[in-house]
Amino acid sequence: MTTTTGSDTIERVGVAGSGIMGTGIAELCAKSGLDVVVAVFSDASLDKGPQRLAASLDRGVARGKLTAEQRDAALSRVTYTRDLADLADRQLVIEAIKEDEPLKLDLFATLDKIVEDPHAILATNTSSIPVVRLSAATRRAEHVLGLHFFNPVPALPLVEVVPSVLTDRAVSDRALTFVRDVLGKQPITSPDRAGFLVNALLFPYLLSAVRMVESGLATAEVIDQGMTQGCSHPMGPLRLADLIGLDTTVSIAQAMYEEFKEPLYAPPPLLLRMVEGGLLGKKSGRGFYPYA
């Protein structure tokens, strides 16, 4: 399935990064019938990336969400590479690397030189960095926007489409149509400000929960029980922070605090110490909770 703007048809998608988010985006695009090239940045990721994708698709088969044939077809549509030049023919490239502004700026500057189609969309999955800041690394700011997916990408229906003040209206309309009609997600247009829309609401809540633990007011278990059983949230704030990654939580909070200087966005000392100690949440095996 494809979407068009004039003669433009998005059939070839590139994903830069093969972590949790990059893998989820690649899986979603492959299951939507698109040709996907995933660029990775280490030899280890050349092995781990395909393994992570296959494991996710296998879970989908085990849960009855897709057939073995659909899994195999999706896998056949995804290629992994260490050479960014292999993204040259892509019509849409989605950046999904670490939430590190200098790294993202370097990547966008490189993609700008590599991607041949002048109408190709360069998108970022950043959770907090203003899109216009990343677009400044390119000579095609009108074709740069944010596509902010949520974890787990295959399951959660929402995608924030984030045009900057320099993004062409036709490009953002094309992205909205692509997300809705090709990927089958529910897009919303969010403002280009640190945290966008969802995280601007979510992160003060998460950080308040961390401060409750830090002050000794309540344990993580009690706080999470209160929100799941008292407010019908599917997951409590501390377990959600572990799922997001405590390092990512710090990065997003710092970006929002830098932009707004609001104390509610400042990461609490406990959170900073946990990250400095390597307690990153589910990804490291321990955060506010232990993981197998």
Coordinates of C-alpha atoms in Angstrom, one line a residue:
M1 CA 0.0 0.0 0.0
T2 CA 1.4 3.4 -0.9
T3 CA 0.5 7.1 -0.7
T4 CA 1.1 9.8 -3.3
T5 CA 1.5 13.5 -3.6
G6 CA 1.4 14.3 -7.2
S7 CA 3.7 11.6 -8.8
D8 CA 5.5 10.9 -5.5
T9 CA 4.9 7.4 -4.1
I10 CA 6.4 6.3 -0.8
E11 CA 7.5 2.7 -1.3
R12 CA 11.1 2.7 -0.1
V13 CA 11.7 3.6 3.6
G14 CA 15.0 4.0 5.4
V15 CA 15.4 3.7 9.2
A16 CA 18.6 4.9 10.9
G17 CA 19.0 3.0 14.1
S18 CA 18.1 -0.5 15.2
G19 CA 17.3 -0.1 18.9
I20 CA 13.8 -0.7 20.3
M21 CA 12.3 2.2 18.4
G22 CA 14.1 1.7 15.1
T23 CA 13.2 -2.0 15.2
G24 CA 9.6 -1.2 15.9
I25 CA 9.4 1.4 13.1
A26 CA 11.1 -1.1 10.6
E27 CA 8.6 -3.8 11.6
L28 CA 5.6 -1.5 11.2
C29 CA 6.8 -0.4 7.7
A30 CA 7.6 -3.9 6.6
K31 CA 4.2 -5.2 7.7
S32 CA 2.7 -2.4 5.7
G33 CA 4.2 -3.7 2.6
L34 CA 7.1 -1.3 2.3
D35 CA 10.7 -2.0 1.2
V36 CA 12.8 -1.1 4.3
V37 CA 16.6 -0.6 4.7
V38 CA 17.8 -0.2 8.3
A39 CA 21.2 1.5 8.7
V40 CA 23.1 0.4 11.9
F41 CA 26.2 1.9 13.4
S42 CA 28.1 -1.1 14.7
D43 CA 29.0 -4.7 13.6
A44 CA 27.2 -6.0 16.7
S45 CA 24.0 -4.3 15.6
L46 CA 24.2 -6.1 12.3
D47 CA 23.5 -9.3 14.3
K48 CA 21.3 -7.9 17.0
G49 CA 19.0 -5.8 14.8
P50 CA 17.7 -8.7 12.7
Q51 CA 17.5 -10.9 15.8
R52 CA 15.4 -8.2 17.6
L53 CA 13.1 -7.8 14.6
A54 CA 12.6 -11.6 14.2
A55 CA 11.9 -12.0 17.9
S56 CA 9.2 -9.3 17.8
L57 CA 7.6 -10.8 14.7
D58 CA 7.7 -14.3 16.3
R59 CA 5.9 -12.9 19.3
G60 CA 3.2 -11.5 17.0
V61 CA 2.7 -15.0 15.5
A62 CA 2.6 -16.6 19.0
R63 CA -0.1 -14.1 20.0
G64 CA -2.1 -14.7 16.8
K65 CA -1.7 -11.2 15.5
L66 CA -0.1 -12.3 12.2
T67 CA 0.5 -15.6 10.4
A68 CA 3.8 -17.3 9.9
E69 CA 3.5 -16.3 6.2
Q70 CA 3.0 -12.7 7.1
R71 CA 6.0 -12.8 9.4
D72 CA 8.2 -14.3 6.7
A73 CA 7.0 -11.7 4.1
A74 CA 7.8 -8.8 6.5
L75 CA 11.3 -10.2 7.2
S76 CA 11.9 -10.5 3.5
R77 CA 11.2 -6.7 3.1
V78 CA 13.9 -5.6 5.5
T79 CA 17.6 -5.2 4.8
Y80 CA 20.3 -4.2 7.3
T81 CA 23.4 -2.3 6.4
R82 CA 26.3 -0.5 8.0
D83 CA 26.7 1.9 5.0
L84 CA 24.5 5.0 5.2
A85 CA 25.0 5.3 1.4
D86 CA 22.6 2.4 1.0
L87 CA 19.8 4.9 2.0
A88 CA 20.5 7.0 -1.1
D89 CA 17.3 5.8 -3.0
R90 CA 14.9 6.1 0.0
Q91 CA 11.8 8.3 -0.3
L92 CA 11.4 8.6 3.4
V93 CA 14.2 8.2 6.0
I94 CA 13.3 8.0 9.7
E95 CA 16.0 8.8 12.2
A96 CA 15.7 6.7 15.4
I97 CA 19.1 6.9 17.1
K98 CA 20.1 7.9 20.7
E99 CA 18.4 11.0 22.0
D100 CA 21.7 13.0 21.6
E101 CA 21.5 16.3 19.7
P102 CA 25.1 16.4 18.3
L103 CA 24.7 12.8 17.0
K104 CA 21.4 13.6 15.4
L105 CA 22.7 16.8 13.8
D106 CA 25.7 14.9 12.3
L107 CA 23.3 12.2 11.0
F108 CA 21.0 14.7 9.4
A109 CA 23.9 16.5 7.7
T110 CA 25.0 13.2 6.3
L111 CA 21.6 12.1 5.2
D112 CA 21.2 15.5 3.4
K113 CA 24.2 14.6 1.3
I114 CA 23.3 11.0 0.7
V115 CA 19.6 10.9 -0.1
E116 CA 19.2 11.6 -3.8
D117 CA 15.5 12.4 -4.2
P118 CA 15.0 16.1 -3.5
H119 CA 11.4 15.4 -2.6
A120 CA 12.3 12.7 0.0
I121 CA 11.2 13.3 3.6
L122 CA 13.8 13.3 6.3
A123 CA 12.0 12.5 9.6
T124 CA 13.2 12.3 13.2
N125 CA 11.7 10.2 15.9
T126 CA 13.1 12.5 18.6
S127 CA 11.1 12.7 21.8
S128 CA 12.2 16.2 22.8
I129 CA 14.6 18.0 20.4
P130 CA 12.9 20.8 18.3
V131 CA 12.7 19.7 14.7
V132 CA 13.8 23.0 13.3
R133 CA 17.1 22.7 15.1
L134 CA 17.7 19.4 13.4
S135 CA 16.6 20.7 10.0
A136 CA 19.2 23.4 10.2
A137 CA 21.8 20.7 9.5
T138 CA 20.4 20.1 6.1
R139 CA 19.8 22.2 2.9
R140 CA 16.2 20.9 2.7
A141 CA 14.5 22.1 5.9
E142 CA 11.2 22.3 4.1
H143 CA 11.3 18.4 3.8
V144 CA 12.3 17.8 7.4
L145 CA 9.7 17.0 10.1
G146 CA 9.1 14.8 13.2
L147 CA 7.4 11.5 13.2
H148 CA 7.3 10.6 16.9
F149 CA 6.2 7.0 17.4
F150 CA 5.5 5.5 20.8
N151 CA 6.9 2.3 22.4
P152 CA 6.0 -0.4 21.5
V153 CA 5.6 0.9 18.0
P154 CA 3.6 -2.0 16.5
A155 CA 1.0 -1.9 19.3
L156 CA 0.5 1.8 20.1
P157 CA -1.8 3.6 17.6
L158 CA -0.6 7.2 18.0
V159 CA 2.1 9.0 16.0
E160 CA 2.9 12.7 16.5
V161 CA 3.6 14.5 13.2
V162 CA 5.7 17.5 14.0
P163 CA 6.3 20.1 11.3
S164 CA 8.7 22.9 12.0
V165 CA 8.2 26.5 11.0
L166 CA 10.2 25.7 7.9
T167 CA 8.4 22.5 6.9
D168 CA 6.4 22.7 3.7
R169 CA 2.6 22.3 4.3
A170 CA 2.4 19.7 1.4
V171 CA 5.2 17.7 3.1
S172 CA 3.4 17.6 6.5
D173 CA 0.1 16.7 4.7
R174 CA 1.9 13.9 2.9
A175 CA 3.3 12.6 6.2
L176 CA -0.1 12.7 7.8
T177 CA -1.6 10.7 5.0
F178 CA 1.2 8.2 5.0
V179 CA 0.9 7.6 8.7
R180 CA -2.9 7.2 8.6
D181 CA -3.4 5.3 5.3
V182 CA -0.2 3.3 4.9
L183 CA 0.9 2.6 8.4
G184 CA -2.6 2.4 9.8
K185 CA -1.8 4.7 12.8
Q186 CA -3.7 7.6 14.2
P187 CA -1.7 10.8 13.5
I188 CA -2.0 14.1 15.4
T189 CA -0.2 17.3 14.5
S190 CA 2.0 18.5 17.4
P191 CA 3.8 21.8 18.0
D192 CA 7.5 22.0 17.4
R193 CA 8.6 22.6 21.0
A194 CA 10.6 20.4 23.4
G195 CA 8.4 17.5 24.4
F196 CA 5.8 18.2 21.6
L197 CA 2.3 17.5 22.9
V198 CA 2.3 14.1 24.6
N199 CA 5.6 14.3 26.5
A200 CA 4.8 17.9 27.6
L201 CA 1.9 16.4 29.6
L202 CA 3.5 13.0 30.5
F203 CA 6.9 14.0 31.9
P204 CA 5.8 16.3 34.7
Y205 CA 3.7 13.3 35.9
L206 CA 6.6 10.8 35.6
L207 CA 9.1 13.2 37.4
S208 CA 6.6 13.9 40.2
A209 CA 6.4 10.1 40.8
V210 CA 10.2 10.0 41.0
R211 CA 10.2 12.8 43.5
M212 CA 7.7 10.9 45.7
V213 CA 10.1 8.0 45.8
E214 CA 13.0 10.2 46.4
S215 CA 11.3 12.0 49.4
G216 CA 10.3 8.7 50.9
L217 CA 6.6 9.5 50.6
A218 CA 5.9 6.1 49.0
T219 CA 7.5 3.2 47.3
A220 CA 7.5 2.7 43.5
E221 CA 5.1 -0.2 44.0
V222 CA 2.6 1.7 46.0
I223 CA 2.7 4.7 43.6
D224 CA 2.2 2.5 40.6
Q225 CA -0.6 0.6 42.3
G226 CA -2.3 3.8 43.1
M227 CA -2.3 4.9 39.4
T228 CA -3.2 1.6 37.9
Q229 CA -5.9 0.6 40.4
G230 CA -7.1 4.1 41.3
C231 CA -6.9 5.9 37.9
S232 CA -7.2 3.0 35.5
H233 CA -3.8 3.7 33.9
P234 CA -2.5 0.5 32.1
M235 CA 0.9 1.0 33.7
G236 CA 2.2 3.0 36.7
P237 CA 4.6 6.0 36.2
L238 CA 7.7 4.3 37.6
R239 CA 7.3 1.1 35.6
L240 CA 6.6 3.3 32.5
A241 CA 9.8 5.3 33.2
D242 CA 11.6 2.0 33.3
L243 CA 10.1 1.0 30.0
I244 CA 11.0 4.3 28.3
G245 CA 14.5 4.0 29.7
L246 CA 15.7 6.2 32.6
D247 CA 18.5 7.6 30.5
T248 CA 16.0 8.6 27.8
T249 CA 13.7 10.0 30.5
V250 CA 16.6 12.2 31.8
S251 CA 17.4 13.4 28.2
I252 CA 13.9 14.4 27.5
A253 CA 13.4 16.1 30.9
Q254 CA 16.7 18.1 30.4
A255 CA 15.7 19.2 26.9
M256 CA 12.3 20.4 28.2
Y257 CA 13.8 22.2 31.2
E258 CA 16.4 23.9 28.9
E259 CA 13.6 25.2 26.7
F260 CA 11.0 26.3 29.4
K261 CA 13.1 26.6 32.6
E262 CA 10.1 25.2 34.5
P263 CA 11.1 23.4 37.7
L264 CA 8.5 20.6 37.0
Y265 CA 10.6 19.5 34.0
A266 CA 13.9 19.3 35.9
P267 CA 15.1 15.7 36.4
P268 CA 15.3 14.8 40.2
P269 CA 18.7 14.0 41.7
L270 CA 17.6 10.4 42.3
L271 CA 16.9 9.9 38.6
L272 CA 20.3 11.4 37.7
R273 CA 22.1 9.2 40.2
M274 CA 20.4 6.0 38.9
V275 CA 21.4 6.8 35.4
E276 CA 25.0 7.6 36.4
G277 CA 25.0 4.2 38.2
G278 CA 23.8 2.4 35.1
L279 CA 20.3 1.7 36.3
L280 CA 18.5 2.5 33.1
G281 CA 15.3 0.5 33.6
K282 CA 14.2 -2.5 31.6
K283 CA 16.9 -2.2 29.0
S284 CA 19.7 -2.7 31.6
G285 CA 17.8 -5.2 33.8
R286 CA 17.2 -2.8 36.7
G287 CA 15.6 0.5 37.3
F288 CA 12.9 1.2 39.8
Y289 CA 12.2 -2.5 39.4
P290 CA 14.4 -5.5 38.7
Y291 CA 14.0 -7.4 35.4
A292 CA 15.1 -10.9 34.4

